[in-house]
Coordinates of C-alpha atoms in Angstrom, one line a residue:
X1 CA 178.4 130.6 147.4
X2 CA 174.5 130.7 147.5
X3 CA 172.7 127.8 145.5
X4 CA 170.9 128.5 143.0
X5 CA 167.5 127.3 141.1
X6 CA 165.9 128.5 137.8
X7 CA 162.3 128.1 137.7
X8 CA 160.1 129.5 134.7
X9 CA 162.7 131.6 133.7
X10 CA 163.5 133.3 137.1
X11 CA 166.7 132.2 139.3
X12 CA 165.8 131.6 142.8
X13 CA 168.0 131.2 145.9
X14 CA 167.4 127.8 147.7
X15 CA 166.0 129.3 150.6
X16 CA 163.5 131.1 148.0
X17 CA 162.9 127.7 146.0
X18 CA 162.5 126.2 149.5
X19 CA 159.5 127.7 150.5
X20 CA 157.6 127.3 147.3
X21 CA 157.7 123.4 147.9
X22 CA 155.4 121.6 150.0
X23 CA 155.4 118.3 150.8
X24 CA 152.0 116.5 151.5
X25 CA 151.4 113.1 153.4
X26 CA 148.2 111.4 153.4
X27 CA 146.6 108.6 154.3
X28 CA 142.6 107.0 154.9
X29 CA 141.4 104.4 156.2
X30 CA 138.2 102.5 156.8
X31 CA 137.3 99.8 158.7
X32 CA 134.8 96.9 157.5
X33 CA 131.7 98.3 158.9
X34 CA 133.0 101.6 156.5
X35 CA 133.6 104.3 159.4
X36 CA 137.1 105.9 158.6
X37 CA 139.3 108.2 159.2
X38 CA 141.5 110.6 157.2
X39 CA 145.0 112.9 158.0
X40 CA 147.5 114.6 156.1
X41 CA 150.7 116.2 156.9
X42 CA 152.1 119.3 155.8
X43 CA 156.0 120.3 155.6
X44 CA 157.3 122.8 154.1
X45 CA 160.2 125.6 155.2
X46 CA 159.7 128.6 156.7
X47 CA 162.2 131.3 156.4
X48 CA 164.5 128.5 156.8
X49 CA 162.7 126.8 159.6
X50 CA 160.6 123.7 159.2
X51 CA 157.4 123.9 159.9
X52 CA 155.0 121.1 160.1
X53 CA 151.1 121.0 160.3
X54 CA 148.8 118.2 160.9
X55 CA 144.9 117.3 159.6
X56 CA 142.1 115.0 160.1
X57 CA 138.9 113.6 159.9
X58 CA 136.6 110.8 159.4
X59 CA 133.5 109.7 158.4
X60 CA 130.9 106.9 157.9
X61 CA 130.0 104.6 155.2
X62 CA 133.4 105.0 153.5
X63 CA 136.0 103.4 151.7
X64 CA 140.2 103.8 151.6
X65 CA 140.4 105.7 148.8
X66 CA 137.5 107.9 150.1
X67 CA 139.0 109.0 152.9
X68 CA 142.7 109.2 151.6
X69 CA 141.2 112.0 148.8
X70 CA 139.9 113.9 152.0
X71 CA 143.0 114.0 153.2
X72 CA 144.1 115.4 150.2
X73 CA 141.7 118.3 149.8
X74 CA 142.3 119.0 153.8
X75 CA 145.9 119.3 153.4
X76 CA 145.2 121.2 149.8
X77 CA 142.6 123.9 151.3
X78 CA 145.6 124.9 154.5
X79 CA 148.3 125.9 152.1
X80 CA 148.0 129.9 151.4
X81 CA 149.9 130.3 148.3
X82 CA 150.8 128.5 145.5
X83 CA 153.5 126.2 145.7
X84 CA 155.2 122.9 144.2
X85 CA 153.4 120.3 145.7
X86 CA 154.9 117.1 146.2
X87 CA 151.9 114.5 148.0
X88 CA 152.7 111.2 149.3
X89 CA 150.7 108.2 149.2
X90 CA 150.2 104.5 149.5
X91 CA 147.1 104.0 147.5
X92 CA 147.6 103.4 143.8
X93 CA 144.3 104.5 142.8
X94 CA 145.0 108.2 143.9
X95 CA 148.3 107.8 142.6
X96 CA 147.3 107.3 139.0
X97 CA 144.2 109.3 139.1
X98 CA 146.3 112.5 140.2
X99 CA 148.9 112.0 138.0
X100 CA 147.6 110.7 135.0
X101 CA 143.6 110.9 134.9
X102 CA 142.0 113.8 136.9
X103 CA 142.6 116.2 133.1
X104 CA 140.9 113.4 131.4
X105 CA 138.3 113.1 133.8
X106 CA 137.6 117.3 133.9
X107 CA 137.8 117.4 130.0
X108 CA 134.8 114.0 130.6
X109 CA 132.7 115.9 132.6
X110 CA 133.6 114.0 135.5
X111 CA 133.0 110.4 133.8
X112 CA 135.4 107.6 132.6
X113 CA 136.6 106.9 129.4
X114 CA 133.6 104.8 129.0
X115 CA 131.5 107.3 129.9
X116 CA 130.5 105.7 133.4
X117 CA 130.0 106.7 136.3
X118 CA 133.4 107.9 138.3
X119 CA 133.5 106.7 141.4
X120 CA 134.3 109.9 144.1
X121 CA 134.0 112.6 141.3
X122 CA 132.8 115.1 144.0
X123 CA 136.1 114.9 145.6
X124 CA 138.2 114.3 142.6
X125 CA 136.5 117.8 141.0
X126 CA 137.3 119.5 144.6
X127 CA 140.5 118.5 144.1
X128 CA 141.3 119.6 140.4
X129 CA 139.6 123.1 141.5
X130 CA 142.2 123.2 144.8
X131 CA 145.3 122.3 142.5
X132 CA 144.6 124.5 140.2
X133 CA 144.2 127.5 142.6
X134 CA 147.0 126.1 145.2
X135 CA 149.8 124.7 142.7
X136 CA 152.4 125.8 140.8
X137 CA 153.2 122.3 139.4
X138 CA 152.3 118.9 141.9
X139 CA 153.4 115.0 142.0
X140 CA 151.8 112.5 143.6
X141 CA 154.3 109.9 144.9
X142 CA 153.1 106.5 145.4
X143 CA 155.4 104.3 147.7
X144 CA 155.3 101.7 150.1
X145 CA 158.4 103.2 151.5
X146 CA 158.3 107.0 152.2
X147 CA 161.3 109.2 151.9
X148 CA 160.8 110.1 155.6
X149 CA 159.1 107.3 157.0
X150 CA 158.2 109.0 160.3
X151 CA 155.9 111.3 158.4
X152 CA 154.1 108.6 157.1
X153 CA 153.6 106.5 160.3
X154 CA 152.2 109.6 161.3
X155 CA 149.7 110.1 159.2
X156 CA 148.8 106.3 159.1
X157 CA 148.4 105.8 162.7
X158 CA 146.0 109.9 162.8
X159 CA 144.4 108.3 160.0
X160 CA 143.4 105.1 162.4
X161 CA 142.7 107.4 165.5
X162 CA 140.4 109.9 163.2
X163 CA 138.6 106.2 162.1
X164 CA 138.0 105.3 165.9
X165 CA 136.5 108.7 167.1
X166 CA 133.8 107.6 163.7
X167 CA 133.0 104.5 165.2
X168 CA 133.2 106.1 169.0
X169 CA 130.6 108.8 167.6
X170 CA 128.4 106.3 165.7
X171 CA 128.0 104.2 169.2
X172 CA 127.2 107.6 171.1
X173 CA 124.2 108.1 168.7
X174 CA 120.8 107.5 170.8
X175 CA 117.6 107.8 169.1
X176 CA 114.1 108.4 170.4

């Protein structure tokens, strides 16, 4: 007998429920003279298949939490309809600001409680505007364990390659 899951009132089949949940890795990093990198991992099934997608970046004069929200908003912009999201991470302060702040902050006009300055609200708007289009409901997981570990180290050691090409690139620079 087939599984089966009720969701907003309807009663969907695993393999249905299955491919309305994506699972989303990220990771950033940045290295003391701030060039970082950024990747995120996408897994989700397909018609019963897993199928996996990669991301990445980087940039300079940036911070951690910087680059982990980039990976965030890459991984958010590649999925193509909306799903359950479920994103993993190992920084607290996208943890909390995902799950708990980010309606606070859009209700704020992008400010704090205290009505200063928020620090990354650029990407922290992007990414209320990307959830709202891309999710059907999201979670942001913070653990220094992952449920599948190998998926993380992924993401942390692209994250550290994508941080490397910055610094490569910033070297190759020549100016007049």
């Amino acid at each position: 007998m087939q599984q089966k899951f009720k969701r907003g009132g309807f009663l969907l089949s695993k393999l249905e429920f299955d491919k309305l949940r994506i699972d989303l890795w990220v990771s950033g990093t940045a290295d003391k003279e701030g060039n970082g990198g950024y990747c995120a991992l996408l897994y989700c099934n397909m018609l019963g298949r897993p199928y996996i997608k990669t991301l990445g970046g980087y940039g300079s004069n940036t911070t951690v939490t910087r680059m982990t929200l980039k990976a965030v908003i890459a991984g958010l912009r590649a999925i193509k309809q909306k799903a359950f999201i479920h994103i993993y991470t190992q920084i607290p302060q996208v943890s909390s600001g995902l799950n708990k702040y980010i309606y606070e902050w859009s209700k704020n006009n992008w400010k704090r409680k205290d009505g200063g300055e928020l620090q990354h609200a650029d990407l922290w708007q992007e990414i209320y505007d990307l959830l709202q289009q891309k999710s059907l409901h999201y979670k942001v997981h913070y653990q220094k364990e992952s449920p599948n570990p190998d998926y993380n180290l992924v993401v942390i050691h692209r994250s550290s390659e994508y941080a490397m090409r910055a610094k490569k690139t910033l070297k190759e620079v020549v100016l007049p």
